[in-house]
Tab-separated table of C-alpha atoms in Angstrom:
chain	number	residue	atom	x	y	z
Q	127	MET	CA	-5.435	-11.836	-42.093
Q	128	ASN	CA	-2.579	-9.449	-42.814
Q	129	PRO	CA	0.629	-9.971	-40.781
Q	130	THR	CA	1.306	-7.542	-37.928
Q	131	LEU	CA	4.455	-6.219	-36.317
Q	132	PHE	CA	3.801	-8.615	-33.447
Q	133	ASP	CA	3.831	-11.591	-35.826
Q	134	GLN	CA	6.999	-10.281	-37.384
Q	135	TYR	CA	8.668	-9.956	-33.983
Q	136	GLU	CA	7.691	-13.492	-32.952
Q	137	LYS	CA	9.254	-14.861	-36.137
Q	138	SER	CA	12.433	-12.917	-35.471
Q	139	GLN	CA	12.621	-14.554	-32.040
Q	140	LYS	CA	12.100	-18.055	-33.491
Q	141	GLY	CA	8.684	-18.344	-31.909
Q	142	GLN	CA	9.842	-17.418	-28.410
Q	143	PHE	CA	7.949	-14.345	-27.265
Q	144	ILE	CA	9.705	-12.217	-24.642
Q	145	PRO	CA	7.600	-9.339	-23.241
Q	146	LEU	CA	8.824	-5.834	-24.005
Q	147	ALA	CA	8.900	-4.919	-20.296
Q	148	TYR	CA	11.285	-7.815	-19.640
Q	149	ARG	CA	13.505	-7.004	-22.620
Q	150	MET	CA	13.842	-3.365	-21.568
Q	151	ARG	CA	15.020	-4.076	-18.047
Q	152	PRO	CA	18.228	-2.145	-17.278
Q	153	ARG	CA	21.435	-4.158	-17.493
Q	154	SER	CA	23.546	-1.864	-15.335
Q	155	LEU	CA	23.230	0.988	-12.862
Q	156	SER	CA	23.978	3.438	-15.666
Q	157	GLU	CA	20.805	2.264	-17.453
Q	158	PHE	CA	18.636	2.314	-14.314
Q	159	ILE	CA	15.964	5.041	-14.389
Q	160	GLY	CA	14.373	6.449	-11.226
Q	161	GLN	CA	14.828	6.069	-7.443
Q	162	GLU	CA	17.470	8.782	-7.440
Q	163	HIS	CA	16.949	9.322	-3.705
Q	164	ILE	CA	18.713	5.996	-3.020
Q	165	LEU	CA	20.586	5.235	-6.264
Q	166	ALA	CA	22.061	8.539	-7.398
Q	167	GLU	CA	25.845	8.834	-7.615
Q	168	GLY	CA	27.330	8.814	-4.139
Q	169	LYS	CA	24.307	7.308	-2.404
Q	170	PRO	CA	25.195	4.451	0.006
Q	171	LEU	CA	23.210	1.731	-1.788
Q	172	ARG	CA	24.668	2.572	-5.194
Q	173	GLU	CA	28.188	2.617	-3.768
Q	174	ALA	CA	27.587	-0.719	-1.998
Q	175	ILE	CA	26.473	-2.308	-5.286
Q	176	LYS	CA	29.384	-0.826	-7.254
Q	177	SER	CA	31.955	-1.990	-4.696
Q	178	ASP	CA	30.222	-5.369	-4.225
Q	179	GLN	CA	30.035	-4.718	-0.475
Q	180	LEU	CA	26.373	-5.375	0.086
Q	181	HIS	CA	24.445	-5.561	3.353
Q	182	SER	CA	21.077	-7.173	4.100
Q	183	PHE	CA	18.186	-4.941	3.077
Q	184	LEU	CA	14.546	-4.772	2.005
Q	185	MET	CA	13.131	-2.944	-1.016
Q	186	TRP	CA	9.617	-1.673	-0.334
Q	187	GLY	CA	7.590	-0.086	-3.088
Q	188	PRO	CA	4.699	-0.459	-5.555
Q	189	PRO	CA	4.776	-2.722	-8.630
Q	190	GLY	CA	6.765	-1.625	-11.675
Q	191	CYS	CA	9.121	0.785	-9.910
Q	192	GLY	CA	12.403	-1.107	-10.453
Q	193	LYS	CA	12.851	-3.461	-7.487
Q	194	THR	CA	13.300	-6.641	-9.547
Q	195	SER	CA	15.408	-4.789	-12.108
Q	196	LEU	CA	17.821	-3.689	-9.405
Q	197	VAL	CA	18.074	-7.254	-8.113
Q	198	ASN	CA	18.968	-8.461	-11.613
Q	199	ILE	CA	21.724	-5.838	-11.813
Q	200	ILE	CA	23.078	-6.975	-8.446
Q	201	ALA	CA	22.969	-10.648	-9.512
Q	202	HIS	CA	25.033	-9.931	-12.631
Q	203	HIS	CA	27.442	-7.552	-10.920
Q	204	THR	CA	28.272	-9.366	-7.683
Q	205	LYS	CA	31.029	-11.928	-7.183
Q	206	SER	CA	28.974	-13.484	-4.394
Q	207	HIS	CA	26.937	-16.608	-5.027
Q	208	PHE	CA	23.368	-15.535	-5.803
Q	209	GLU	CA	20.260	-17.483	-4.750
Q	210	ASN	CA	16.841	-16.451	-6.046
Q	211	CYS	CA	13.632	-17.687	-4.422
Q	212	HIS	CA	9.991	-16.773	-3.785
Q	213	ALA	CA	8.583	-16.518	-0.267
Q	214	SER	CA	5.449	-18.542	-1.026
Q	215	THR	CA	7.246	-21.502	-2.655
Q	216	THR	CA	10.363	-21.870	-0.512
Q	217	GLY	CA	9.978	-23.862	2.697
Q	218	VAL	CA	11.960	-23.794	5.934
Q	219	SER	CA	13.938	-26.894	4.940
Q	220	GLU	CA	15.013	-25.257	1.676
Q	221	PHE	CA	16.116	-22.107	3.520
Q	222	ARG	CA	18.152	-24.236	5.922
Q	223	LYS	CA	19.866	-25.982	2.997
Q	224	ILE	CA	20.669	-22.618	1.402
Q	225	VAL	CA	22.210	-21.464	4.679
Q	226	LYS	CA	24.215	-24.701	5.078
Q	227	ASP	CA	25.539	-24.406	1.533
Q	228	ALA	CA	26.395	-20.753	2.216
Q	229	GLU	CA	28.440	-21.753	5.272
Q	230	GLU	CA	30.409	-24.306	3.251
Q	231	ARG	CA	30.897	-21.859	0.408
Q	232	ARG	CA	32.319	-19.268	2.791
Q	233	LYS	CA	34.530	-21.862	4.539
Q	234	PHE	CA	36.005	-23.532	1.481
Q	235	ARG	CA	35.811	-20.849	-1.238
Q	236	GLN	CA	35.751	-17.616	0.819
Q	237	GLN	CA	32.655	-16.654	-1.149
Q	238	SER	CA	29.644	-14.828	0.306
Q	239	THR	CA	26.037	-15.763	-0.502
Q	240	ILE	CA	23.254	-13.357	-1.402
Q	241	LEU	CA	19.734	-14.697	-0.902
Q	242	PHE	CA	17.007	-12.773	-2.717
Q	243	VAL	CA	13.455	-13.420	-1.483
Q	244	ASP	CA	10.714	-12.066	-3.716
Q	245	GLU	CA	7.446	-11.021	-2.032
Q	246	VAL	CA	9.168	-11.285	1.317
Q	247	HIS	CA	5.957	-10.192	3.084
Q	248	ARG	CA	4.596	-13.691	2.408
Q	249	LEU	CA	7.131	-15.316	4.733
Q	250	ASN	CA	5.455	-16.938	7.733
Q	251	LYS	CA	6.870	-16.865	11.266
Q	252	LEU	CA	8.757	-20.160	10.884
Q	253	GLN	CA	10.369	-19.023	7.643
Q	254	GLN	CA	11.399	-15.704	9.183
Q	255	ASP	CA	12.805	-17.453	12.244
Q	256	ALA	CA	14.868	-19.721	9.979
Q	257	LEU	CA	16.504	-16.645	8.409
Q	258	LEU	CA	16.977	-14.568	11.564
Q	259	ALA	CA	20.159	-16.132	12.932
Q	260	PRO	CA	21.903	-16.536	9.531
Q	261	VAL	CA	21.296	-12.855	8.767
Q	262	GLU	CA	22.452	-11.749	12.210
Q	263	GLN	CA	25.587	-13.912	12.027
Q	264	GLY	CA	26.390	-12.803	8.473
Q	265	LYS	CA	26.097	-16.284	6.997
Q	266	ILE	CA	23.912	-14.866	4.227
Q	267	ILE	CA	23.168	-11.428	2.817
Q	268	LEU	CA	19.378	-11.218	2.631
Q	269	ILE	CA	17.700	-9.012	0.042
Q	270	GLY	CA	13.913	-8.863	0.137
Q	271	SER	CA	11.367	-7.302	-2.181
Q	272	THR	CA	7.864	-6.333	-1.080
Q	273	THR	CA	4.895	-4.187	-2.017
Q	274	GLU	CA	3.605	-4.314	1.572
Q	275	ASN	CA	4.618	-2.236	4.573
Q	276	PRO	CA	7.356	-4.358	6.182
Q	277	SER	CA	6.534	-3.023	9.648
Q	278	PHE	CA	3.226	-4.909	9.390
Q	279	GLU	CA	4.497	-8.065	7.696
Q	280	ILE	CA	8.046	-8.711	8.982
Q	281	ASN	CA	8.596	-9.534	12.652
Q	282	ALA	CA	10.564	-7.005	14.669
Q	283	PRO	CA	13.717	-9.086	15.334
Q	284	LEU	CA	14.306	-9.759	11.622
Q	285	LEU	CA	13.285	-6.267	10.526
Q	286	SER	CA	15.736	-4.677	12.968
Q	287	ARG	CA	18.596	-6.443	11.155
Q	288	LEU	CA	17.592	-5.158	7.711
Q	289	GLN	CA	17.989	-1.763	6.108
Q	290	VAL	CA	14.706	-0.711	4.475
Q	291	TYR	CA	14.880	1.215	1.188
Q	292	VAL	CA	11.634	2.818	0.082
Q	293	PHE	CA	11.030	2.749	-3.685
Q	294	HIS	CA	8.689	5.421	-5.043
Q	295	PRO	CA	6.337	5.141	-8.042
Q	296	LEU	CA	8.242	6.282	-11.122
Q	297	SER	CA	7.710	9.910	-12.095
Q	298	PRO	CA	6.058	10.810	-15.420
Q	299	GLU	CA	9.500	11.930	-16.647
Q	300	ASN	CA	10.992	8.549	-15.698
Q	301	ILE	CA	8.298	6.633	-17.573
Q	302	LYS	CA	8.570	8.881	-20.630
Q	303	THR	CA	12.344	8.318	-20.733
Q	304	ILE	CA	11.898	4.537	-20.619
Q	305	LEU	CA	9.191	4.688	-23.313
Q	306	ASP	CA	11.589	6.675	-25.509
Q	307	TYR	CA	14.239	3.979	-25.058
Q	308	ALA	CA	11.715	1.258	-25.896
Q	309	LEU	CA	10.643	3.056	-29.082
Q	310	THR	CA	14.187	3.719	-30.316
Q	311	ASP	CA	16.195	0.693	-29.137
Q	312	GLU	CA	16.614	-1.589	-32.157
Q	313	GLU	CA	18.196	-4.455	-30.239
Q	314	ARG	CA	15.728	-4.951	-27.380
Q	315	GLY	CA	12.928	-2.511	-28.118
Q	316	LEU	CA	10.761	-1.438	-31.037
Q	317	GLY	CA	13.284	0.786	-32.819
Q	318	LYS	CA	13.368	-1.239	-36.020
Q	319	TYR	CA	9.594	-0.910	-36.513
Q	320	ASN	CA	9.439	2.908	-36.889
Q	321	ILE	CA	6.750	3.450	-34.253
Q	322	LYS	CA	5.789	6.862	-32.861
Q	323	LEU	CA	3.374	8.010	-30.163
Q	324	SER	CA	1.283	11.148	-30.637
Q	325	GLN	CA	1.716	13.769	-27.910
Q	326	ASP	CA	-1.634	13.014	-26.280
Q	327	ALA	CA	-0.853	9.291	-26.514
Q	328	TYR	CA	2.393	9.915	-24.622
Q	329	GLU	CA	0.506	11.786	-21.926
Q	330	TYR	CA	-2.178	9.121	-21.733
Q	331	ILE	CA	0.167	6.145	-21.431
Q	332	VAL	CA	2.152	7.934	-18.709
Q	333	HIS	CA	-1.110	8.688	-16.902
Q	334	ILE	CA	-2.441	5.153	-17.214
Q	335	GLY	CA	0.884	3.755	-16.032
Q	336	ASP	CA	0.507	5.699	-12.781
Q	337	GLY	CA	4.137	5.167	-11.760
Q	338	ASP	CA	4.234	1.532	-12.999
Q	339	VAL	CA	6.545	1.321	-16.010
Q	340	ARG	CA	5.780	-2.374	-16.545
Q	341	LEU	CA	2.112	-1.501	-17.097
Q	342	ALA	CA	3.028	1.360	-19.456
Q	343	LEU	CA	5.297	-0.892	-21.561
Q	344	ASN	CA	2.686	-3.660	-21.651
Q	345	ILE	CA	0.091	-1.227	-23.032
Q	346	LEU	CA	2.577	0.039	-25.625
Q	347	GLU	CA	3.345	-3.519	-26.673
Q	348	LEU	CA	-0.347	-4.409	-26.993
Q	349	ALA	CA	-0.794	-1.389	-29.261
Q	350	THR	CA	1.988	-2.625	-31.573
Q	351	ARG	CA	0.238	-5.955	-32.083
Q	352	ARG	CA	-2.362	-4.251	-34.274
Q	353	LEU	CA	0.051	-2.426	-36.540
Q	354	PRO	CA	0.697	-3.752	-40.076
Q	355	ALA	CA	4.090	-5.314	-40.701
Q	356	ASP	CA	5.450	-2.526	-42.880
Q	357	SER	CA	8.679	-1.192	-41.404
Q	358	ASN	CA	9.126	1.310	-44.267
Q	359	GLU	CA	6.144	3.347	-43.115
Q	360	GLN	CA	5.977	5.253	-39.839
Q	361	HIS	CA	3.303	3.934	-37.498
Q	362	LEU	CA	1.684	6.631	-35.324
Q	363	ILE	CA	-0.168	5.337	-32.280
Q	364	SER	CA	-2.962	7.626	-31.113
Q	365	LYS	CA	-4.523	8.180	-27.710
Q	366	SER	CA	-7.805	6.612	-28.846
Q	367	GLU	CA	-6.006	3.378	-29.748
Q	368	LEU	CA	-4.429	3.224	-26.308
Q	369	GLN	CA	-7.766	3.957	-24.632
Q	370	GLU	CA	-9.355	1.072	-26.486
Q	371	ILE	CA	-6.601	-1.247	-25.254
Q	372	ALA	CA	-6.435	-0.026	-21.661
Q	373	GLN	CA	-10.246	0.217	-21.322
Q	374	LYS	CA	-10.113	1.405	-17.720
Q	375	ARG	CA	-7.434	2.798	-15.471
Q	376	LEU	CA	-7.240	0.780	-12.260
Q	377	ALA	CA	-6.541	2.860	-9.181
Q	378	ARG	CA	-3.584	1.685	-7.127
Q	379	HIS	CA	-5.406	0.241	-4.136
Q	380	ASP	CA	-5.303	-3.158	-2.505
Q	381	LYS	CA	-7.924	-3.773	0.176
Q	382	SER	CA	-5.536	-6.055	2.039
Q	383	ALA	CA	-2.530	-3.764	1.766
Q	384	GLU	CA	-1.278	-0.584	3.397
Q	385	SER	CA	-3.119	1.605	0.871
Q	386	HIS	CA	-6.377	0.351	2.422
Q	387	TYR	CA	-5.449	2.082	5.676
Q	388	ASN	CA	-3.783	5.102	4.072
Q	389	LEU	CA	-6.799	5.982	1.929
Q	390	ILE	CA	-9.393	5.598	4.678
Q	391	SER	CA	-7.126	7.627	6.976
Q	392	ALA	CA	-6.948	10.398	4.366
Q	393	LEU	CA	-10.748	10.378	4.037
Q	394	ILE	CA	-11.381	10.669	7.784
Q	395	LYS	CA	-8.708	13.344	8.246
Q	396	SER	CA	-10.236	15.356	5.388
Q	397	ILE	CA	-13.640	15.153	7.094
Q	398	ARG	CA	-12.075	16.183	10.412
Q	399	GLY	CA	-10.346	19.084	8.643
Q	400	SER	CA	-13.649	20.258	7.101
Q	401	ASP	CA	-12.500	19.857	3.476
Q	402	PRO	CA	-15.398	18.287	1.522
Q	403	ASP	CA	-13.535	18.414	-1.813
Q	404	ALA	CA	-10.611	16.403	-0.453
Q	405	ALA	CA	-13.008	14.024	1.317
Q	406	LEU	CA	-14.816	13.334	-1.969
Q	407	TYR	CA	-11.514	12.721	-3.732
Q	408	TRP	CA	-10.410	10.092	-1.182
Q	409	LEU	CA	-13.896	8.544	-1.229
Q	410	ALA	CA	-13.608	8.232	-5.016
Q	411	ARG	CA	-10.178	6.612	-4.679
Q	412	LEU	CA	-11.588	4.051	-2.242
Q	413	LEU	CA	-14.621	3.288	-4.388
Q	414	GLU	CA	-12.665	3.074	-7.636
Q	415	GLY	CA	-10.226	0.721	-5.935
Q	416	GLY	CA	-13.054	-1.636	-4.987
Q	417	GLU	CA	-13.228	-0.887	-1.267
Q	418	GLU	CA	-16.112	-2.517	0.602
Q	419	PRO	CA	-18.796	0.245	0.988
Q	420	ARG	CA	-19.910	-1.086	4.382
Q	421	PHE	CA	-16.389	-0.545	5.697
Q	422	ILE	CA	-16.536	3.095	4.550
Q	423	ALA	CA	-19.993	3.544	6.104
Q	424	ARG	CA	-18.746	2.117	9.400
Q	425	ARG	CA	-15.872	4.603	9.524
Q	426	LEU	CA	-18.279	7.475	8.778
Q	427	LEU	CA	-20.412	6.386	11.747
Q	428	ILE	CA	-17.373	6.584	13.999
Q	429	SER	CA	-16.317	9.971	12.635
Q	430	ALA	CA	-19.812	11.405	13.163
Q	431	SER	CA	-19.416	10.955	16.929
Q	432	GLU	CA	-15.638	11.281	17.271
Q	433	ASP	CA	-15.114	14.451	15.222
Q	434	ILE	CA	-18.513	16.175	15.125
Q	435	GLY	CA	-20.376	14.946	18.182
Q	436	ASN	CA	-22.851	17.349	19.715
Q	437	ALA	CA	-21.652	20.275	17.622
Q	438	ASP	CA	-24.149	18.803	15.135
Q	439	PRO	CA	-26.063	15.786	16.546
Q	440	GLN	CA	-27.703	15.336	13.141
Q	441	ALA	CA	-24.372	14.078	11.782
Q	442	LEU	CA	-24.794	10.732	13.549
Q	443	ALA	CA	-28.314	10.398	12.151
Q	444	ILE	CA	-27.028	11.098	8.622
Q	445	ALA	CA	-24.224	8.553	9.016
Q	446	SER	CA	-26.642	5.957	10.417
Q	447	ALA	CA	-29.068	6.494	7.550
Q	448	THR	CA	-26.158	6.114	5.114
Q	449	ALA	CA	-25.111	2.805	6.646
Q	450	PHE	CA	-28.718	1.614	6.297
Q	451	ALA	CA	-28.841	2.827	2.682
Q	452	VAL	CA	-25.581	1.070	1.807
Q	453	ASP	CA	-27.084	-2.212	3.025
Q	454	TRP	CA	-30.387	-1.771	1.220
Q	455	VAL	CA	-29.389	0.032	-1.962
Q	456	GLY	CA	-26.066	-1.640	-2.766
Q	457	MET	CA	-23.489	-0.604	-5.305
Q	458	PRO	CA	-23.150	1.325	-7.515
Q	459	GLU	CA	-26.034	3.566	-6.354
Q	460	ALA	CA	-24.854	3.491	-2.730
Q	461	GLN	CA	-21.950	5.678	-3.857
Q	462	ILE	CA	-24.434	8.562	-3.978
Q	463	ASN	CA	-25.460	7.964	-0.358
Q	464	LEU	CA	-21.834	7.808	0.723
Q	465	ALA	CA	-21.026	11.037	-1.129
Q	466	GLN	CA	-23.915	12.835	0.604
Q	467	ALA	CA	-22.745	11.654	4.015
Q	468	VAL	CA	-19.107	12.527	3.350
Q	469	THR	CA	-19.878	16.080	2.232
Q	470	TYR	CA	-22.302	16.609	5.144
Q	471	LEU	CA	-19.797	15.389	7.732
Q	472	ALA	CA	-16.947	17.388	6.211
Q	473	SER	CA	-19.073	20.571	6.182
Q	474	ALA	CA	-20.514	20.147	9.680
Q	475	PRO	CA	-19.183	22.031	12.748
Q	476	LYS	CA	-16.685	19.972	14.706
Q	477	SER	CA	-16.345	18.975	18.354
Q	478	ASN	CA	-14.463	16.105	19.930
Q	479	ALA	CA	-15.632	16.976	23.460
Q	480	SER	CA	-17.582	13.727	23.912
Q	481	TYR	CA	-14.694	11.590	22.700
Q	482	SER	CA	-11.941	13.400	24.611
Q	483	GLY	CA	-14.130	13.465	27.731
Q	484	LEU	CA	-14.628	9.716	27.490
Q	485	LEU	CA	-10.879	9.150	27.169
Q	486	LYS	CA	-10.236	11.196	30.323
Q	487	ALA	CA	-12.978	9.352	32.226
Q	488	LEU	CA	-11.539	5.997	31.151
Q	489	GLU	CA	-8.110	7.130	32.328
Q	490	ASP	CA	-9.544	7.971	35.764
Q	491	VAL	CA	-11.364	4.649	35.971
Q	492	ARG	CA	-8.192	2.726	35.128
Q	493	GLN	CA	-5.877	4.659	37.427
Q	494	GLN	CA	-8.138	5.222	40.451
Q	495	PRO	CA	-9.803	2.738	42.820
Q	496	ALA	CA	-13.330	1.579	42.021
Q	497	TYR	CA	-15.062	4.084	44.292
Q	498	SER	CA	-18.493	3.173	45.669
Q	499	VAL	CA	-21.588	4.830	44.216
Q	500	PRO	CA	-22.725	7.578	46.655
Q	501	LEU	CA	-25.746	6.458	48.733
Q	502	HIS	CA	-28.046	9.203	47.461
Q	503	LEU	CA	-27.527	7.990	43.851
Q	504	ARG	CA	-28.404	4.380	44.600
Q	505	ASN	CA	-31.754	2.782	43.910
Q	506	ALA	CA	-33.731	1.538	46.917
Q	507	PRO	CA	-36.167	-1.100	45.607
Q	508	THR	CA	-36.406	-2.892	49.020
Q	509	SER	CA	-37.174	-1.722	52.559
Q	510	LEU	CA	-33.793	-2.999	53.772
Q	511	MET	CA	-32.021	-0.789	51.240
Q	512	LYS	CA	-34.068	2.214	52.352
Q	513	GLU	CA	-33.133	1.513	55.975
Q	514	MET	CA	-29.476	1.426	54.932
Q	515	GLY	CA	-29.786	4.920	53.467
Q	516	TYR	CA	-29.987	4.040	49.771
Q	517	GLY	CA	-31.495	6.996	47.898
Q	518	ASN	CA	-31.609	9.288	50.964
Q	519	ASN	CA	-31.441	13.011	50.189
Q	520	TYR	CA	-31.557	12.455	46.428
Q	521	LYS	CA	-32.930	15.546	44.726
Q	522	TYR	CA	-35.226	14.845	41.762
Q	523	ALA	CA	-34.154	17.436	39.177
Q	524	HIS	CA	-37.601	17.787	37.594
Q	525	ASP	CA	-39.019	19.065	40.896
Q	526	TYR	CA	-36.891	22.185	40.577
Q	527	GLU	CA	-37.103	25.260	38.400
Q	528	GLY	CA	-35.410	24.739	35.050
Q	529	ASN	CA	-35.180	20.998	35.799
Q	530	TRP	CA	-31.857	21.529	37.546
Q	531	VAL	CA	-30.609	21.492	41.123
Q	532	ALA	CA	-27.128	21.582	42.643
Q	533	GLN	CA	-26.118	18.069	43.596
Q	534	ASP	CA	-22.980	15.894	43.619
Q	535	TYR	CA	-23.042	13.070	41.090
Q	536	LEU	CA	-19.429	11.910	41.431
Q	537	PRO	CA	-17.891	9.871	44.247
Q	538	GLU	CA	-16.719	12.142	47.092
Q	539	GLN	CA	-13.084	11.240	46.383
């Protein structure tokens, strides 16, 4: 087998392979790409890092958007002692030791301690409680990184003591800039191997990355493994080569994460807003992300009554039939049933009268006394009940023209 560029690189590293995405991590704020809304010149977080005057904060954002890279920059820039740990492998006793050491360090060396907790959403209640007082008292500066909504995962007392910085998926321009650096950097990247991407390959790798630069660099690196080890010849990577490597673009959706709720919310709101095209798009996002079809069918059943109601009673029948079909047909064919239901519900006339009426009735029931049922509306199955007036003067609607007669059906109050 002929040697490849990948083999050549491994030899140059003395057998120690370091992934391209790791090698290309920024070493300073000047090299950091993206997140301009919090890291541009003059922004508070950037100034805090530059002046080494950090506060406790959380970084919340999707994978591959620069959270870990920023932490590495902080670790190399700060004069504070830096502790790095993972939420799932660091116990309460270890946190307490870190805090104790931090107290001694501050007392005897006048040195602060920064504690970085990766995947901070995995901290349990005991772990969070162990960090609450040290953060509040300034014994440690806590930096957390998470892909999950911290308002769901971090308890309120700890969260209130942390500044939350939202990291966005990297823009296509951001990813293209980083790819350019990777292709031209001879020290850390692929510059010495004379590799080029065709225009459609550029567009494809940016698309497949979907805001995750780590994924984009990993795909680029996999493509270089196939290239012959001839640095004198330019190697052009085509879109078809990348497609063969990537196989399938995975939609950014985690059934246990916030996106689970965001996507289903977008679907239901699109149905409520009578936009079948948007509803189909969000349905496709859910399905492509591996969402449980029965969960989708259940939400369609609710929407059929909540948003459409008696403006089109057939909507509930369609949603019910879809839930039955999902159970009996299964995936992938059940997608067709779901699509039919989604477009029907989105196109149907809308009324929330039943739902809003129920809410008002429930409010009355909760705020008012439990009034007695009027005597004329009560059943009288025994002679004693009849003697007590149960059912007296009740007017049977079907005895009247049009099957209707004026009569009070609510308590007198």
